[in-house]
XYZ file of C-alpha atoms in Angstrom:
494
model
C 12.573 23.883 4.325
C 10.060 23.603 1.389
C 12.773 22.281 -0.894
C 12.971 19.153 1.292
C 9.516 18.029 -0.114
C 10.948 17.349 -3.579
C 13.860 15.146 -2.299
C 11.711 11.925 -1.834
C 11.005 12.314 -5.496
C 14.225 13.409 -7.018
C 16.702 11.113 -5.066
C 15.209 7.844 -6.250
C 14.860 9.396 -9.746
C 18.579 10.217 -9.916
C 19.634 6.948 -8.307
C 17.442 4.935 -10.696
C 19.024 6.708 -13.653
C 22.611 6.149 -12.352
C 21.865 2.544 -11.667
C 21.085 2.003 -15.396
C 24.750 2.909 -16.150
C 25.918 0.224 -13.709
C 23.481 -2.377 -14.890
C 26.345 -4.987 -15.393
C 27.897 -4.301 -11.866
C 25.631 -6.145 -9.309
C 27.754 -5.528 -6.215
C 28.026 -1.745 -6.807
C 24.291 -1.673 -7.621
C 23.500 -3.277 -4.283
C 25.707 -0.885 -2.400
C 24.270 2.202 -4.022
C 20.705 0.985 -3.612
C 21.200 -0.100 0.096
C 22.701 3.310 1.014
C 20.025 5.170 -0.887
C 17.147 3.148 0.824
C 18.704 3.770 4.289
C 19.162 7.477 3.410
C 15.541 7.776 2.121
C 14.290 6.104 5.504
C 16.149 8.803 7.494
C 14.916 11.569 5.312
C 11.286 10.634 5.515
C 11.618 10.194 9.289
C 12.883 13.716 9.580
C 10.233 15.179 7.160
C 7.390 13.431 9.085
C 8.732 14.824 12.419
C 9.103 18.368 10.751
C 5.568 18.325 9.606
C 4.303 17.014 12.952
C 6.062 19.882 14.776
C 5.614 22.910 12.261
C 2.547 22.036 10.032
C 2.185 21.500 6.307
C 5.112 22.269 4.047
C 4.290 23.426 0.517
C 6.695 23.736 -2.484
C 5.803 25.848 -5.334
C 7.655 24.659 -8.344
C 9.580 27.500 -10.049
C 8.028 29.959 -7.542
C 4.789 29.932 -9.506
C 2.003 30.425 -6.862
C -0.806 28.206 -6.526
C -3.250 27.652 -8.268
C -1.295 28.593 -11.255
C 1.754 26.513 -10.764
C 2.524 23.041 -9.728
C 2.631 22.491 -5.965
C 3.985 19.483 -3.833
C 2.251 19.357 -0.343
C 3.588 17.444 2.632
C 0.950 17.245 5.178
C 0.698 14.604 8.064
C -1.011 11.966 5.854
C 1.511 12.295 2.988
C 4.561 12.253 5.148
C 3.305 9.157 7.020
C 2.809 7.230 3.647
C 6.249 8.462 2.698
C 7.738 6.937 5.864
C 5.743 3.643 5.342
C 7.038 3.528 1.764
C 10.635 3.941 2.919
C 10.274 1.140 5.688
C 8.735 -1.193 3.209
C 11.026 -0.504 0.277
C 14.101 -0.819 2.483
C 12.815 -4.371 3.928
C 12.051 -5.559 0.239
C 15.349 -4.258 -1.025
C 17.537 -6.068 1.403
C 15.468 -9.260 0.996
C 15.955 -8.901 -2.751
C 19.786 -8.767 -2.239
C 19.377 -12.412 -1.010
C 16.813 -13.727 -3.266
C 16.823 -12.047 -6.621
C 19.177 -13.812 -9.127
C 21.892 -12.141 -11.120
C 19.925 -12.912 -14.249
C 17.000 -10.765 -13.046
C 19.428 -8.098 -11.663
C 21.081 -7.504 -15.003
C 17.778 -6.627 -16.491
C 17.502 -3.348 -14.704
C 15.883 -4.597 -11.513
C 17.124 -1.827 -9.249
C 16.508 1.085 -11.767
C 12.799 -0.054 -12.072
C 12.647 -0.453 -8.261
C 13.716 3.193 -7.647
C 11.519 4.499 -10.498
C 8.597 2.739 -8.827
C 9.410 4.661 -5.709
C 9.419 7.879 -7.636
C 5.899 7.361 -8.778
C 4.648 6.261 -5.246
C 6.286 9.166 -3.431
C 4.946 11.679 -6.148
C 1.580 10.315 -5.879
C 1.657 11.032 -2.039
C 3.063 14.641 -2.439
C 1.445 16.113 -5.357
C -1.176 18.843 -4.871
C -2.226 18.737 -8.519
C -4.867 16.261 -9.746
C -3.341 15.940 -13.186
C 0.163 15.366 -11.706
C -1.447 12.617 -9.497
C -2.284 10.905 -12.822
C 1.254 11.429 -14.051
C 2.805 9.873 -10.836
C 0.377 6.941 -11.161
C 1.565 6.244 -14.559
C 5.263 6.403 -13.617
C 4.541 3.954 -10.762
C 2.510 1.631 -13.074
C 4.996 1.701 -15.853
C 7.721 0.498 -13.556
C 5.301 -2.107 -11.847
C 4.832 -3.526 -15.419
C 8.476 -4.109 -15.762
C 8.969 -5.598 -12.228
C 5.799 -7.786 -12.442
C 7.102 -9.663 -15.505
C 10.754 -9.387 -14.354
C 12.285 -12.685 -15.257
C 9.801 -13.389 -17.957
C 8.346 -16.786 -17.057
C 5.378 -18.035 -18.937
C 3.126 -17.581 -15.857
C 4.250 -14.064 -15.137
C 3.608 -12.973 -18.629
C 0.163 -14.615 -18.829
C -1.234 -13.353 -15.551
C 0.229 -9.851 -15.562
C -1.685 -9.215 -18.880
C -4.871 -8.726 -16.831
C -2.946 -6.342 -14.466
C -1.908 -4.358 -17.529
C -5.159 -4.218 -19.129
C -7.125 -3.189 -16.001
C -4.613 -0.490 -15.188
C -4.632 0.817 -18.805
C -8.425 1.124 -18.817
C -8.333 2.841 -15.474
C -5.684 5.269 -16.653
C -7.876 6.206 -19.689
C -10.770 6.633 -17.417
C -8.659 8.812 -15.021
C -7.801 11.155 -17.920
C -11.517 11.441 -18.676
C -12.455 12.131 -15.133
C -9.759 14.792 -14.774
C -10.684 16.574 -17.922
C -14.482 16.537 -16.874
C -13.522 17.933 -13.429
C -11.361 20.646 -15.094
C -14.285 21.502 -17.395
C -16.481 22.103 -14.464
C -14.106 23.721 -12.040
C -11.641 25.425 -14.371
C -8.625 24.214 -12.242
C -6.395 21.295 -11.482
C -4.969 22.363 -8.191
C -6.605 20.098 -5.577
C -6.979 22.840 -2.914
C -8.574 25.109 -5.542
C -10.790 22.367 -6.829
C -11.907 21.894 -3.277
C -12.917 25.654 -3.011
C -14.771 25.354 -6.399
C -16.661 22.179 -5.748
C -17.869 23.875 -2.346
C -18.985 26.889 -4.296
C -20.963 24.881 -7.029
C -22.423 22.485 -4.487
C -21.733 18.662 -4.949
C -24.793 17.606 -6.774
C -25.654 16.101 -10.223
C -22.571 16.345 -12.375
C -20.114 16.694 -9.414
C -21.352 13.416 -7.966
C -20.881 11.603 -11.244
C -17.363 12.890 -11.510
C -16.777 11.662 -7.788
C -18.027 8.231 -8.776
C -15.679 8.135 -11.924
C -12.708 8.965 -9.566
C -13.740 6.272 -7.159
C -13.937 3.724 -9.919
C -10.452 4.773 -11.163
C -8.940 4.547 -7.686
C -10.899 1.427 -6.698
C -9.438 -0.475 -9.762
C -5.859 0.523 -8.597
C -6.608 -0.309 -5.066
C -8.321 -3.714 -5.821
C -11.889 -2.960 -4.471
C -14.990 -4.918 -5.517
C -15.684 -5.643 -8.254
C -12.270 -4.679 -9.857
C -10.034 -6.993 -7.825
C -9.904 -10.033 -10.127
C -6.560 -9.114 -11.517
C -4.716 -9.144 -8.256
C -4.215 -12.594 -6.804
C -2.843 -14.448 -9.631
C -0.684 -11.344 -10.687
C 0.876 -11.144 -7.378
C 1.590 -14.868 -7.355
C 4.079 -14.756 -10.291
C 6.899 -12.369 -9.293
C 9.753 -13.158 -6.870
C 8.920 -12.701 -3.132
C 10.632 -9.393 -2.857
C 8.637 -7.928 -5.604
C 5.359 -9.608 -4.426
C 6.076 -8.144 -0.965
C 6.680 -4.612 -2.281
C 3.429 -4.752 -4.407
C 1.409 -6.438 -1.645
C 2.566 -3.970 0.930
C 2.649 -0.884 -1.094
C 0.902 -0.583 -4.502
C -2.784 -1.064 -3.495
C -2.391 1.538 -0.619
C -1.547 4.185 -3.307
C -5.062 3.660 -4.667
C -6.488 3.673 -1.167
C -4.547 6.814 -0.340
C -5.914 8.530 -3.464
C -9.456 7.681 -2.435
C -9.009 9.045 1.091
C -7.375 12.257 -0.320
C -9.982 12.880 -2.908
C -12.973 12.061 -0.654
C -11.804 14.124 2.286
C -10.507 17.115 0.353
C -12.817 17.490 -2.755
C -15.756 15.175 -2.701
C -16.949 15.248 0.992
C -20.187 17.277 0.704
C -22.768 14.456 0.137
C -21.453 11.790 2.481
C -24.853 10.099 2.806
C -24.532 9.257 -0.894
C -20.738 8.872 -1.531
C -19.376 7.719 1.717
C -22.025 6.053 3.882
C -23.863 4.716 0.765
C -21.589 3.731 -2.112
C -18.131 3.509 -0.219
C -19.397 1.586 2.783
C -21.403 -0.959 0.456
C -18.178 -1.512 -1.696
C -16.078 -2.004 1.504
C -18.427 -4.731 2.621
C -18.431 -6.711 -0.568
C -14.599 -6.369 -0.964
C -14.038 -7.785 2.656
C -16.285 -10.659 2.206
C -15.283 -11.756 -1.290
C -11.585 -11.233 -0.517
C -11.575 -13.387 2.633
C -13.712 -16.172 1.069
C -11.059 -16.287 -1.712
C -8.424 -16.575 0.971
C -10.236 -19.388 2.814
C -10.557 -21.443 -0.317
C -6.870 -21.366 -1.147
C -4.190 -23.880 -0.369
C -1.238 -21.807 -1.665
C 0.738 -19.595 0.754
C 1.198 -16.690 -1.705
C -2.293 -16.840 -3.101
C -3.907 -16.751 0.520
C -1.783 -13.591 1.134
C -2.887 -11.984 -2.219
C -6.562 -12.555 -1.353
C -6.109 -11.070 1.996
C -4.850 -7.810 0.409
C -8.345 -7.562 -1.158
C -10.279 -8.248 2.175
C -7.948 -5.913 4.248
C -8.199 -2.902 1.936
C -11.907 -3.153 2.597
C -11.305 -2.212 6.255
C -9.568 0.991 5.245
C -12.326 2.021 2.883
C -14.904 1.065 5.516
C -13.204 3.682 7.823
C -13.587 6.282 5.293
C -17.165 5.313 4.475
C -18.210 5.798 8.022
C -16.606 9.224 7.890
C -16.169 10.140 11.370
C -12.864 11.173 12.970
C -12.727 7.984 14.878
C -13.344 5.921 11.864
C -10.879 7.743 9.621
C -8.164 7.665 12.366
C -8.855 3.816 12.558
C -8.340 3.663 8.780
C -5.127 5.491 8.907
C -3.947 3.260 11.778
C -4.968 0.112 9.765
C -3.111 1.338 6.755
C 0.075 1.644 8.907
C -0.525 -1.896 10.317
C -1.318 -3.674 7.117
C 1.556 -2.206 4.957
C 4.056 -3.403 7.615
C 2.539 -6.718 8.322
C 1.398 -7.718 4.741
C 5.025 -6.961 3.557
C 6.347 -9.237 6.233
C 4.095 -11.974 5.488
C 5.066 -12.054 1.739
C 8.557 -12.095 2.715
C 7.950 -15.110 5.046
C 6.391 -16.689 1.936
C 9.627 -16.207 0.127
C 11.629 -17.518 3.019
C 9.600 -20.917 3.307
C 9.767 -21.115 -0.563
C 13.522 -20.937 -0.237
C 13.615 -23.873 2.122
C 10.828 -26.151 0.694
C 10.929 -25.172 -3.022
C 7.118 -24.585 -3.006
C 4.315 -22.473 -1.858
C 1.720 -25.206 -1.982
C 0.685 -25.737 1.565
C -0.119 -29.461 0.981
C 3.437 -30.052 0.026
C 4.809 -28.455 3.252
C 4.937 -29.183 6.815
C 7.064 -29.412 9.953
C 9.001 -26.156 9.461
C 8.607 -25.471 13.081
C 10.904 -28.190 14.007
C 13.690 -27.250 11.478
C 13.254 -23.487 11.521
C 11.583 -22.487 14.856
C 12.480 -18.863 14.648
C 10.858 -18.536 11.199
C 7.748 -20.323 12.430
C 7.144 -18.234 15.514
C 7.893 -14.834 13.744
C 5.263 -15.898 11.190
C 2.831 -16.767 13.885
C 3.121 -13.273 15.435
C 2.569 -11.581 12.014
C -0.336 -13.924 11.273
C -2.300 -13.248 14.403
C -1.652 -9.592 14.130
C -3.293 -9.691 10.613
C -6.149 -11.431 12.071
C -6.606 -8.801 14.823
C -5.617 -10.679 17.854
C -4.452 -8.432 20.735
C -2.074 -7.221 21.845
C -0.742 -6.551 18.237
C -1.512 -3.872 15.819
C -4.225 -5.485 13.975
C -6.535 -5.504 16.916
C -5.985 -1.883 17.806
C -6.370 -0.639 14.169
C -9.585 -2.674 13.604
C -11.154 -1.742 17.023
C -11.760 2.091 16.256
C -13.165 1.265 12.874
C -15.644 -1.298 13.990
C -16.498 0.772 17.227
C -17.150 3.801 14.918
C -19.413 1.674 12.746
C -21.619 0.679 15.719
C -21.842 4.250 16.951
C -22.854 5.464 13.583
C -25.663 2.813 13.217
C -23.760 0.858 10.574
C -24.335 -2.449 12.261
C -24.326 -4.579 9.012
C -20.830 -3.643 7.866
C -19.513 -3.705 11.452
C -20.817 -7.236 11.803
C -19.184 -8.068 8.437
C -15.888 -6.823 9.704
C -16.010 -9.051 12.761
C -16.938 -12.047 10.693
C -14.051 -11.259 8.240
C -11.638 -11.115 11.135
C -12.601 -14.582 12.217
C -12.249 -16.083 8.670
C -8.802 -14.242 8.469
C -7.766 -15.984 11.493
C -8.862 -19.300 10.133
C -6.891 -18.924 6.970
C -3.893 -17.709 8.622
C -3.935 -20.656 11.047
C -4.351 -22.854 7.934
C -1.019 -21.660 6.800
C 0.662 -22.312 10.020
C -0.860 -25.726 10.587
C 0.052 -26.928 7.143
C 3.398 -25.180 6.581
C 4.898 -25.099 10.137
C 3.030 -27.720 12.187
C 2.693 -31.383 11.610
C 4.905 -33.869 9.828
C 8.026 -32.771 8.281
C 7.775 -33.088 4.511
C 10.857 -31.160 3.354
C 14.121 -33.161 2.895
C 16.969 -33.232 5.567
C 19.019 -31.429 2.987
C 16.337 -28.736 2.816
C 16.046 -28.624 6.539
C 19.716 -27.443 6.623
C 18.914 -24.415 4.300
C 20.319 -21.237 6.201
C 17.761 -18.476 6.348
C 19.278 -16.051 8.795
C 20.151 -13.448 6.230
C 16.532 -13.646 4.915
C 15.125 -13.107 8.276
C 17.277 -9.802 8.833
C 14.902 -7.557 6.972
C 11.792 -9.188 8.344
C 12.586 -9.001 11.997
C 12.162 -5.172 12.043
C 8.675 -5.386 10.442
C 7.692 -8.013 13.016
C 9.071 -5.696 15.926
C 7.067 -2.753 14.513
C 3.743 -4.728 14.499
C 4.552 -5.479 18.172
C 5.457 -2.018 18.909
C 2.320 -0.763 17.153
C 0.408 -2.815 19.483
C 1.981 -2.070 22.697
C 2.345 1.642 22.016
C -1.359 1.808 20.614
C -2.306 4.909 22.592
C 0.320 7.298 21.162
C 0.060 5.622 17.767
C -3.743 6.190 17.734
C -3.366 9.740 19.045
C -1.008 10.414 16.104
C -3.647 8.714 13.610
C -6.343 10.868 15.237
C -4.318 14.023 14.410
C -4.037 12.812 10.874
C -7.743 12.070 10.668
C -8.701 15.581 12.191
C -6.353 17.341 9.673
C -7.540 15.656 6.472
C -11.299 15.956 7.615
C -10.851 19.702 7.778
C -10.095 20.683 4.307
C -9.448 24.298 5.261
C -6.048 23.385 6.796
C -4.937 22.044 3.399
C -6.504 24.835 1.381
C -5.031 27.569 3.653
C -1.459 26.001 3.444
C -1.562 25.768 -0.376
C -3.381 28.892 -1.342
C -2.131 30.908 1.546
C -5.486 32.346 2.349
């Protein structure tokens, strides 16, 4: 069974390479890509179920035992992230079939799409801190190609900041890994955890921990390293923006959660309840203020990415099983809803030809299904019951009050209100009021565009209705990752 762990990495890698050969055959590329995406979804569902039933699965590459060889580790958190990646990538891919032009397709859109998935899945599965860097680079190199795909002037200009900040973060990542290796003498994350526990997390270890936090915070768009995101995510086509908005920043958040529950967890008063909680508060406030100030559909959603990752990091900062479970639940909710919202932005742009809210209006009259599906997703993002946003925020905020973190909990409640305000601004401008698009635009068919979005909206409803079993699963994930001995024993077999 351990060989299953490498399939989420090797399958998209092989398919990406094969699709390069068929770059000029667009229909064949779509068929191969579609079947692969569905197959990956089935595989990740099975892998998540297997780990839930039987425990962690560890693959030792070339049968070299840990910590001397490279290992891939599938635990509950990693397999949950793999499953979410498959759901989001499948939805975005099928949306891209309808929206990405043939001019873009011929410039290796599908190969880069699958190479991006290779990097993302590898980052979730690796048990080696240096290979975490390697998979981050695979993901980022593919994202560089996708974010400028089409080569418009705006994309090239705004993506420059995205590239620069990530190159800087990658250089700092290497420095942090080298420093950690010089102190611990190992790169295996389970073994590093043991060594840090023996050395005690003080002095230089705390400095290294902060270096890693800065690296992952820049990739996860946390304060103050979020400035590259809003304008960069505005330029690409909706399918790519949805993939980035739903997925990429969460890889950085995953890395923060993994490292600060497995390795740097010995000084939570300093790292978690001090630095991480403070950064989370600033991230939430400044992100939502940016969203409130905008009058563009995609830019509002882009700023909301920043404010919403603050909730995830807040849960980690509070650092109780309840709070971390809420953070896990919130990641699930946000990845699904945010992807759907970006795809809605693409669908409305297809009809109106713009994402400027001041030039939109009356879509509820001509496309009521689109309007009400968006409304469900919008209020779910804002945290209105009975949808997933409410049940994922509630445990985080409750844990905050229980732990005496009243300031950050109050900020979280305020940010929820401002999120609702900004989402209702989109609804009132774009869907309500006087029709501003032409009668010809009103006839634009969008049924095929809604097909990949409907399952995402259904999932946010299910995540709310079935909140209790979903939260129990999140709690199991939380308890597992907050007990490093489970991860260590499965990898080092002690």
